Structures are given as structure tokens and as C-alpha cells.
PDB file of C-alpha atoms in Angstrom:
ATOM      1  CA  UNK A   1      -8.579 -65.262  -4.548  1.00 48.00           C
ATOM      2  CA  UNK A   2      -7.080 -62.915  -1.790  1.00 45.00           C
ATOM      3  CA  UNK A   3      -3.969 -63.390  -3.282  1.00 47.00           C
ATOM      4  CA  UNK A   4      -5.292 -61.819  -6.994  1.00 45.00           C
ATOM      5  CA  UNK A   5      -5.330 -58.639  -5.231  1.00 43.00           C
ATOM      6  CA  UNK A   6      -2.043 -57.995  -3.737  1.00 45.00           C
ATOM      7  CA  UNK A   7       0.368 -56.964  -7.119  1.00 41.00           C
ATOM      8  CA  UNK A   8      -2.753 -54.645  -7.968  1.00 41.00           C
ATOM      9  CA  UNK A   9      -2.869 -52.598  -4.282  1.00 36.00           C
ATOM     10  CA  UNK A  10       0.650 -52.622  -4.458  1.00 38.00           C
ATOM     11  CA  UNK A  11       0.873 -50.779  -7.751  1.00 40.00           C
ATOM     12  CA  UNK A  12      -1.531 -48.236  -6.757  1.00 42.00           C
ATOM     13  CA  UNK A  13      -0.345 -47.737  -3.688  1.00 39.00           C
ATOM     14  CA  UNK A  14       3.062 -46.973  -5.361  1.00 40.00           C
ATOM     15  CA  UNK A  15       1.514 -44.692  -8.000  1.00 42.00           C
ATOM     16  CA  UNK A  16      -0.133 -42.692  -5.610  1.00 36.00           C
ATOM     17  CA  UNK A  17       3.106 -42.347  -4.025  1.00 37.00           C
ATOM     18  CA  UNK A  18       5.182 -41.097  -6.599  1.00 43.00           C
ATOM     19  CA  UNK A  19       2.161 -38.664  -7.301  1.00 37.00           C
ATOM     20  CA  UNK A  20       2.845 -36.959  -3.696  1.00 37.00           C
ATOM     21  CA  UNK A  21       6.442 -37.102  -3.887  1.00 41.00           C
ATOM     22  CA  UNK A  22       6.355 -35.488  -7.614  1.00 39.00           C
ATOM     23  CA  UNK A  23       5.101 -31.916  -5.903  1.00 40.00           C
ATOM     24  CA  UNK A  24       7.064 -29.624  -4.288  1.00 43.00           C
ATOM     25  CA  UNK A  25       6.959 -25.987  -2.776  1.00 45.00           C
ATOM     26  CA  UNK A  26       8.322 -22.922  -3.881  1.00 43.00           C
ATOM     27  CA  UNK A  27       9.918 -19.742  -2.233  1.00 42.00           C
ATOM     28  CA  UNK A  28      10.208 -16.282  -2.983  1.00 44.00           C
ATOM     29  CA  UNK A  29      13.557 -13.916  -2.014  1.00 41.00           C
ATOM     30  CA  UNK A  30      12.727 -10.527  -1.329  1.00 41.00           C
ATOM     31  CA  UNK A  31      15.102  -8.065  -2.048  1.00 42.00           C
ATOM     32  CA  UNK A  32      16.441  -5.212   0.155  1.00 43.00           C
ATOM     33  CA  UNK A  33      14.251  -2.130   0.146  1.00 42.00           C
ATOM     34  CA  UNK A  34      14.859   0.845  -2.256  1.00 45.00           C
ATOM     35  CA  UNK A  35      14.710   4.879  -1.243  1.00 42.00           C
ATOM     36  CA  UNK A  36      13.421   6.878  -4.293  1.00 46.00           C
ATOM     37  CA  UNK A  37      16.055   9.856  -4.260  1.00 48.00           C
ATOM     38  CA  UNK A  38      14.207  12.849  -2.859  1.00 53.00           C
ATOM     39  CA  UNK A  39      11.239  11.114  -1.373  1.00 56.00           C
ATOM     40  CA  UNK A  40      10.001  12.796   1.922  1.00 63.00           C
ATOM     41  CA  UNK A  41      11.302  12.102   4.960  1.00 59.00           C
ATOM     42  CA  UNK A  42       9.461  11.613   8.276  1.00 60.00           C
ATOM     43  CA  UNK A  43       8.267  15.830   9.745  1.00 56.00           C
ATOM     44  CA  UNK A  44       6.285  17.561  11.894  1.00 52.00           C
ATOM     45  CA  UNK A  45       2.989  17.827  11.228  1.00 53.00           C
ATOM     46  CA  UNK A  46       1.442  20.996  10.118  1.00 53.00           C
ATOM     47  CA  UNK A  47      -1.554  20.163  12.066  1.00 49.00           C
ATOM     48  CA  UNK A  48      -3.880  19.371   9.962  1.00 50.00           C
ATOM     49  CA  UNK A  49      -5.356  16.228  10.749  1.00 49.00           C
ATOM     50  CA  UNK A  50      -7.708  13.277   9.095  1.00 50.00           C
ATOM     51  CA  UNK A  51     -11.546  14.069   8.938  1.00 45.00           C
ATOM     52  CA  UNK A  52     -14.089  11.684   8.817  1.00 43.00           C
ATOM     53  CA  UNK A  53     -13.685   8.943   6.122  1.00 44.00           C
ATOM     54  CA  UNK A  54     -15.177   9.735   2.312  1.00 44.00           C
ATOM     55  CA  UNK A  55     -16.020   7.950   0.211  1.00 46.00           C
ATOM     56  CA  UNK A  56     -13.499   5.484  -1.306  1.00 43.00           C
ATOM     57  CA  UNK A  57     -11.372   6.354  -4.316  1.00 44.00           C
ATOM     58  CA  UNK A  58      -8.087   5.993  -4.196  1.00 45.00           C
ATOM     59  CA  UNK A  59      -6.418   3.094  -5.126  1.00 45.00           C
ATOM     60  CA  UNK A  60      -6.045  -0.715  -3.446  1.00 44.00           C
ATOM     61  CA  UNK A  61      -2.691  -1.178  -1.714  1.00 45.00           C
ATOM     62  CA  UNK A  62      -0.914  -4.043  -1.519  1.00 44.00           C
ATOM     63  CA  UNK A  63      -2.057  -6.510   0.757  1.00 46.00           C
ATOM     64  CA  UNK A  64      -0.575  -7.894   3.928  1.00 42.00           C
ATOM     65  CA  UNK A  65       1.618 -10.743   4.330  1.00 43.00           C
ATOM     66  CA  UNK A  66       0.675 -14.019   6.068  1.00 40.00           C
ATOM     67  CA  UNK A  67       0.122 -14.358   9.518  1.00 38.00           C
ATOM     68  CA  UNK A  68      -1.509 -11.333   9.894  1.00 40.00           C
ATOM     69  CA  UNK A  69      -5.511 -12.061   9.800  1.00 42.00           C
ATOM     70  CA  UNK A  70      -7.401  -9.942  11.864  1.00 43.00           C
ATOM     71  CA  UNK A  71      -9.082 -11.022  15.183  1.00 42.00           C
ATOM     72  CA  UNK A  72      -6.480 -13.632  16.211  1.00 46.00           C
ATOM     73  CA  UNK A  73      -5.565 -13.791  19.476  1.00 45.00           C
ATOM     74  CA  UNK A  74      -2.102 -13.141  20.399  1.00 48.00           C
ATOM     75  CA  UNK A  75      -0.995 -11.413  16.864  1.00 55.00           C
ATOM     76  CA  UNK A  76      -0.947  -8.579  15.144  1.00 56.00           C
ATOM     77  CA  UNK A  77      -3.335  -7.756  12.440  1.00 91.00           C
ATOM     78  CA  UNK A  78      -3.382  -4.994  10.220  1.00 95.00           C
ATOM     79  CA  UNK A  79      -4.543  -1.458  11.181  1.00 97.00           C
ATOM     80  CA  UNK A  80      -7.817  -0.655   9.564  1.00 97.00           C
ATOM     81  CA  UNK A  81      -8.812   3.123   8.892  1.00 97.00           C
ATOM     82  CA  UNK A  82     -11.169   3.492  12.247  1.00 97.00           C
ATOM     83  CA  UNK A  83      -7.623   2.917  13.939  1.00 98.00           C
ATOM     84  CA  UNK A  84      -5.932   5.367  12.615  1.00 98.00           C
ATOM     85  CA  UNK A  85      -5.504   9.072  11.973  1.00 98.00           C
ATOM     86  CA  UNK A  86      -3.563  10.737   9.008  1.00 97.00           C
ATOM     87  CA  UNK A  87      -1.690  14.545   9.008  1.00 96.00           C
ATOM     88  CA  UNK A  88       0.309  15.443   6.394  1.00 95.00           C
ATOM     89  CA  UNK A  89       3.970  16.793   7.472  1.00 94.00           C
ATOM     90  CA  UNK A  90       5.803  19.682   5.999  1.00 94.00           C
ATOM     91  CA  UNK A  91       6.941  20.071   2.253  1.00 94.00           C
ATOM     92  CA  UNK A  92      10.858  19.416   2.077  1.00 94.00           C
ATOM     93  CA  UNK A  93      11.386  20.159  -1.698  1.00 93.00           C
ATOM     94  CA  UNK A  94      14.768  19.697  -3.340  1.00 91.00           C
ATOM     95  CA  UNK A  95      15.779  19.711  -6.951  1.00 90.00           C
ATOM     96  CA  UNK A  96      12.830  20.611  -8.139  1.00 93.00           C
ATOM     97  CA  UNK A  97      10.839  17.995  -6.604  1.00 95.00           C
ATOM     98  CA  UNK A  98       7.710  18.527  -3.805  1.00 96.00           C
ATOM     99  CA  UNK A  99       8.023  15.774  -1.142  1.00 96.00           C
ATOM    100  CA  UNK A 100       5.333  15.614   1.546  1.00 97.00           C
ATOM    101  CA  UNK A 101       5.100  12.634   4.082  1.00 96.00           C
ATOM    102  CA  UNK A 102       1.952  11.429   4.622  1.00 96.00           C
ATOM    103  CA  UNK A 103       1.829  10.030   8.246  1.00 97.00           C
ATOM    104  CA  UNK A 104      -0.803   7.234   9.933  1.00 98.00           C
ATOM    105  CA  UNK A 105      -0.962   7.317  13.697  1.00 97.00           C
ATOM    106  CA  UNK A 106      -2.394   4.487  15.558  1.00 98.00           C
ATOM    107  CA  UNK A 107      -4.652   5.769  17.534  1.00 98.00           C
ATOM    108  CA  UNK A 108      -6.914   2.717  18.715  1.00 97.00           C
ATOM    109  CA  UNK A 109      -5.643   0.765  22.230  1.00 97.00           C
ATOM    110  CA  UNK A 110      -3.827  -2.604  20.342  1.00 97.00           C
ATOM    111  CA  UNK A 111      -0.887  -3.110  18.697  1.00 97.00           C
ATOM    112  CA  UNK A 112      -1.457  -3.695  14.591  1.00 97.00           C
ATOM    113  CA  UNK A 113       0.387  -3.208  11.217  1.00 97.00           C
ATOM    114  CA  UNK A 114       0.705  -1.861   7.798  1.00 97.00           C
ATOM    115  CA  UNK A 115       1.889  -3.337   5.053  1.00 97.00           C
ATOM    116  CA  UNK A 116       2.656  -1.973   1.353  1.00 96.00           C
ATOM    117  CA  UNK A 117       1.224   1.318  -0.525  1.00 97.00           C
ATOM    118  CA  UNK A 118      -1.398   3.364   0.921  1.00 97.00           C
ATOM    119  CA  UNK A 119      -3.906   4.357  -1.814  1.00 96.00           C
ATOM    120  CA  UNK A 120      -4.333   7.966  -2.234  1.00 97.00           C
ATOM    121  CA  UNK A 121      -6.051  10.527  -4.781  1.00 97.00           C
ATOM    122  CA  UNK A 122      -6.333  13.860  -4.579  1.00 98.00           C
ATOM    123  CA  UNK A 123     -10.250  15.666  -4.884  1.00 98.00           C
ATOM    124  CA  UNK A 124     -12.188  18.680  -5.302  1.00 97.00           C
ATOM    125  CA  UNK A 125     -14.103  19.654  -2.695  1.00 96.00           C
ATOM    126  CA  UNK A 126     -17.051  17.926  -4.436  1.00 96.00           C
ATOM    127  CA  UNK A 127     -14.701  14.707  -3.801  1.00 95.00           C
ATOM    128  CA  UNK A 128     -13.859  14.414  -7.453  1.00 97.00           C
ATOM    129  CA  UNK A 129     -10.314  12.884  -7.888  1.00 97.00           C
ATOM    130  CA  UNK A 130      -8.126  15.193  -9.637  1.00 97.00           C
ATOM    131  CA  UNK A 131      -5.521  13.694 -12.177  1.00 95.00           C
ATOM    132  CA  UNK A 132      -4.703  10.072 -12.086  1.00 95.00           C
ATOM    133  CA  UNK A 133      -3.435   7.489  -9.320  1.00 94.00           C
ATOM    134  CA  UNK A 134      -0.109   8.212  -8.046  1.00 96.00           C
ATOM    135  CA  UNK A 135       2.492   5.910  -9.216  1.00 96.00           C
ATOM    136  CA  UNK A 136       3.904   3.300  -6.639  1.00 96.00           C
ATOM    137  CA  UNK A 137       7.862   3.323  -6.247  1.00 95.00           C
ATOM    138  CA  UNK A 138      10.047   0.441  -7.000  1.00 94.00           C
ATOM    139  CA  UNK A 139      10.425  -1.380  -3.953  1.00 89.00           C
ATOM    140  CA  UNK A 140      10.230  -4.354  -1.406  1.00 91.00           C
ATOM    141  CA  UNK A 141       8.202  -2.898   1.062  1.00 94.00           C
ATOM    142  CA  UNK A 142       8.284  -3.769   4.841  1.00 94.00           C
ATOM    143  CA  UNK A 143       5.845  -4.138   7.783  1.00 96.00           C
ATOM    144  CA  UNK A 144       5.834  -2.104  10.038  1.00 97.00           C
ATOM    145  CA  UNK A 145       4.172  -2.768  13.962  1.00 96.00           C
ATOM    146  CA  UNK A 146       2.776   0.376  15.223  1.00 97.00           C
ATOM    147  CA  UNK A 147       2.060   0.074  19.195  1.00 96.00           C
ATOM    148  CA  UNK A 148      -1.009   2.678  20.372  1.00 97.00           C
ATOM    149  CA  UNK A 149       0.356   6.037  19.452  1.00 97.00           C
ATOM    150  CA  UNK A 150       2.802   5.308  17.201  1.00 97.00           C
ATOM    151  CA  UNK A 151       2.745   5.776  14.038  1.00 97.00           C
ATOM    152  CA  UNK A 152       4.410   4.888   9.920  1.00 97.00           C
ATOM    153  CA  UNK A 153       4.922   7.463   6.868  1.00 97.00           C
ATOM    154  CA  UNK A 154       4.577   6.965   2.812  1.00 97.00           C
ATOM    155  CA  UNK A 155       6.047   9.773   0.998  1.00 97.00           C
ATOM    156  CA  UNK A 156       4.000  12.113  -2.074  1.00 97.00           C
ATOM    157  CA  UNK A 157       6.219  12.931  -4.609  1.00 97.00           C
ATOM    158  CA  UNK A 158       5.597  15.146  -7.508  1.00 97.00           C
ATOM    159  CA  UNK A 159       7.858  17.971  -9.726  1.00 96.00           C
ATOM    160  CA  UNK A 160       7.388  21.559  -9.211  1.00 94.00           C
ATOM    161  CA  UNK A 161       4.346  22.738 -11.457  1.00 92.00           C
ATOM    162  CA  UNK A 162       6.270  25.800 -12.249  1.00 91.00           C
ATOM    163  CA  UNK A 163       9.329  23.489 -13.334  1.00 92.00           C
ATOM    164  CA  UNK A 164       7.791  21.297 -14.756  1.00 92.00           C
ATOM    165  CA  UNK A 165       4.903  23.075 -17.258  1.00 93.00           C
ATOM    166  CA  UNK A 166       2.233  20.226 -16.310  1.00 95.00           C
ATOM    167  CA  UNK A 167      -1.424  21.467 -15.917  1.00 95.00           C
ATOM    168  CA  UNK A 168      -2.051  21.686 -12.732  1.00 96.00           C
ATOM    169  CA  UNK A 169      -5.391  21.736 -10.252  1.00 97.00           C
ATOM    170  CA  UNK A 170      -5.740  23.379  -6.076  1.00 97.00           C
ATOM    171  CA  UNK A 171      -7.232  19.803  -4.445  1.00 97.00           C
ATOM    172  CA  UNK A 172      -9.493  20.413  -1.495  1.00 97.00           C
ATOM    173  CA  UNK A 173      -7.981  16.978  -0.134  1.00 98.00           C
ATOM    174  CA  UNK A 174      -6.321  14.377  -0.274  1.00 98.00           C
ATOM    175  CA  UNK A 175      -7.704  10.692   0.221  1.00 98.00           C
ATOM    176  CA  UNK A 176      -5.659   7.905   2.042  1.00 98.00           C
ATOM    177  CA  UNK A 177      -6.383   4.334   2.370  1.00 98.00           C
ATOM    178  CA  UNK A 178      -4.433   2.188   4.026  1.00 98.00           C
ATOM    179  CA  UNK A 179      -3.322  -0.999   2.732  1.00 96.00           C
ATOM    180  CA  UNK A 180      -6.191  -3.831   2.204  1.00 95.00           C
ATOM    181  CA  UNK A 181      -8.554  -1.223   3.805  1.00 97.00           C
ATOM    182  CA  UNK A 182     -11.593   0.422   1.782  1.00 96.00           C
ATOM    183  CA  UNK A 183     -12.570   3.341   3.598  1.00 97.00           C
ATOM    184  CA  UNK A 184      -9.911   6.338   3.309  1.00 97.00           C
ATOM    185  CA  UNK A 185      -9.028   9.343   5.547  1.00 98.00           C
ATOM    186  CA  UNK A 186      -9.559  12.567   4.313  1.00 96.00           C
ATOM    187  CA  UNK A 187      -7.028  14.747   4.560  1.00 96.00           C
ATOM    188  CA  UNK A 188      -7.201  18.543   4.212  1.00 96.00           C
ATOM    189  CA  UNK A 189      -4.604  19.890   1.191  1.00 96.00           C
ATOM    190  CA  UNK A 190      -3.616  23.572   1.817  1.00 93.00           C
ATOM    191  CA  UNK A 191      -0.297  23.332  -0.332  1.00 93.00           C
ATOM    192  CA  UNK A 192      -1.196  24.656  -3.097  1.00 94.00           C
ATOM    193  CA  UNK A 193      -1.323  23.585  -6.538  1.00 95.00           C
ATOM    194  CA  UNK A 194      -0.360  19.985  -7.959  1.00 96.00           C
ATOM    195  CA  UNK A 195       0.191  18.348 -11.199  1.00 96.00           C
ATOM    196  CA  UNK A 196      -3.033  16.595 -12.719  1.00 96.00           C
ATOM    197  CA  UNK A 197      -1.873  16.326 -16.674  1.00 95.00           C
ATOM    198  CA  UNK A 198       0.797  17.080 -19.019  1.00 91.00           C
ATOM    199  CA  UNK A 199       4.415  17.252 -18.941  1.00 86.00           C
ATOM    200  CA  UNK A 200       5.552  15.526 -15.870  1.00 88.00           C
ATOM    201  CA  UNK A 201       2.763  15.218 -14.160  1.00 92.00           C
ATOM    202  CA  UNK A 202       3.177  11.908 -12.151  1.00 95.00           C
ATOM    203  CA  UNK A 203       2.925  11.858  -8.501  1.00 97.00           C
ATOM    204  CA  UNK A 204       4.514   9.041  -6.938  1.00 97.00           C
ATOM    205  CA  UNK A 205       3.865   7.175  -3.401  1.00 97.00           C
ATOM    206  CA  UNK A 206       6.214   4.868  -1.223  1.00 97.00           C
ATOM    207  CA  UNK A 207       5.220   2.281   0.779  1.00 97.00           C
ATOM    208  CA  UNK A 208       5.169   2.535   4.389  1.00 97.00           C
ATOM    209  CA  UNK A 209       7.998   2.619   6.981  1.00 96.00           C
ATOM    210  CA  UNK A 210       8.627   3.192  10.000  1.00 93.00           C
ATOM    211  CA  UNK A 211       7.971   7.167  11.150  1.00 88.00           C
ATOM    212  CA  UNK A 212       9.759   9.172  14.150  1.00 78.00           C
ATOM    213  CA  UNK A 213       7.194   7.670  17.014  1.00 72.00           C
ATOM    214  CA  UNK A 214       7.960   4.104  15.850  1.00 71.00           C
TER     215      UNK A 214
END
């Protein structure tokens, strides 16, 4: 009777076999970042610096690659807003474009990261967001470490108003939420007048790299 058995264990042991060995993994290639022409670059900051945190409404950023979970020992996790502070640096315009960098400063006592597209919107000092998201730029973007004090830029793009004919609005602020994070920092805006609607009126954002105290 025990030999009835065998062929039949051996044929499901040999169909679950070729079940395992029929899956396989896949890969991604990333490709090299791109710079959007005009973007930003790292500056000085006028000195105006984050506020407390409002009320979320910018936008989700991307989230953070693998590996980097918060709270384990020994690695670096992603900054989360009570970590950091945000200024915004000086306009560099060219070719009709206005280019401010938007810079995060770690200001807690550990090492973390940021990964991907802040969120940002601009409000009214009522914290109404004025005009739509800001468009994210084509690109791979990268992680960058940020020790205590250091600190990673995204750059605000947007044409001239007074190039460009969009309707335009004077935001009180502007929010910014770093990636996978929910609360923003506010940000006081005292540069004048941005696009909201109309005739090239999108702002665009870059993901984060790497600023001057990095």
C-alpha cells in the first residue's frame, strides 16, 4: 500500500516545484537626473524663516526609497517637518523666468533624509491656496543625507507675471511639505506677485538636492 503513494508525492512535489521556479523578480534602471534650464540654484537666505506648521495643503511628495523606515537603529530615516526648518533664498530670474530656492535645514540632533518633491502651495493669509499645485519637473530624483545643520534645496519656478499676462495673486505664504510628511512649514512670501491662472501660469518644483551646507 505504501508503495501506491510514491508516483503521486512525486508528481506534486515536482509541480510545486516548477510553480516556484516559474516566478521571477524584476528591476528598475533609473536614469541620470535632469536640471530644468533656469531652475534656482542654491542662495542666501533672505532671512525669513519657517513658522509654525499650518494646516496641510500642499501636495504629497514622492515617497522614500527602501531602507529608509523610521526608528531603525543604525540608519537613516527620512526627515519629518518637526526636524526641519525652511527659508526661502533670493530670486535669481533670467529669461523671463522667477527662480527661488526653497531650502530645508536639519535642524534636529540625527542624521536623516529627503527624498523626491516637496509639496508646496501658495495661501492667503486666511491659508487659502492660491492657484493650483505646482507642477513637478521631469526627473530621477536623488536622496539626499542631511547631517544636523545641513541642509537640501527644491527650486520654484514660474514666468514673469508682467511677461507672461497670467492673472496673478500677492500670497501671504507659502506651504512646504516635505516628502511622505503631512504637516508643512509655513513660509512667509514677501516677493511679490505670482501667477495663479491664465496664460502661463504654471509654477513648477524640483525635487531635492543637495544645498551649499551639504
Amino acid at each position: 500500500m505504501a508503495n501506491t503513494y510514491r508516483p503521486a508525492l512525486f508528481v506534486s512535489a515536482a509541480a510545486l516545484l516548477g510553480l516556484l521556479t516559474a516566478c521571477g523578480d524584476g528591476g528598475d534602471s533609473a536614469s541620470a537626473p535632469r536640471t530644468l534650464p533656469g531652475t534656482a540654484a542654491p542662495a542666501t537666505t533672505d532671512g525669513t524663516t519657517a513658522a509654525s506648521p499650518a494646516e496641510p495643503t500642499a501636495t504629497a511628495a514622492t515617497p522614500s526609497p527602501a531602507g529608509s523606515t523610521p526608528g531603525k537603529p543604525g540608519k537613516s530615516a527620512r526627515c519629518h517637518t518637526s526636524e526641519l526648518e525652511a527659508t526661502l533664498g533670493r530670486n535669481d530670474p533670467g529669461a523671463g523666468q522667477e527662480n527661488f530656492p526653497v531650502i530645508l535645514t536639519n535642524t534636529s540632533s540625527r542624521t536623516c533624509t529627503l527624498h523626491g518633491y516637496p509639496g508646496a502651495a501658495f495661501v492667503d493669509a486666511s491659508g487659502r491656496q492660491l492657484g493650483p499645485d505646482p507642477q513637478r519637473t521631469p526627473g530621477t530624483p536623488a536622496t539626499v543625507k542631511l547631517a544636523p545643520g545641513q541642509n537640501a534645496w527644491s527650486g520654484i519656478t514660474f514666468s514673469n507675471p508682467e511677461i507672461s499676462g497670467a492673472r496673478t495673486a500677492n500670497p501671504d505664504a507659502l506651504l512646504v511639505t516635505p516628502p511622505d510628511e503631512r504637516d508643512p512649514l509655513k513660509v512667509s512670501w514677501s516677493a511679490g506677485e505670482v501667477p495663479v491662472s491664465g496664460n502661463e501660469s504654471t509654477v513648477s518644483i524640483t525635487a531635492f538636492d543637495r544645498g551649499p551646507g551639504t
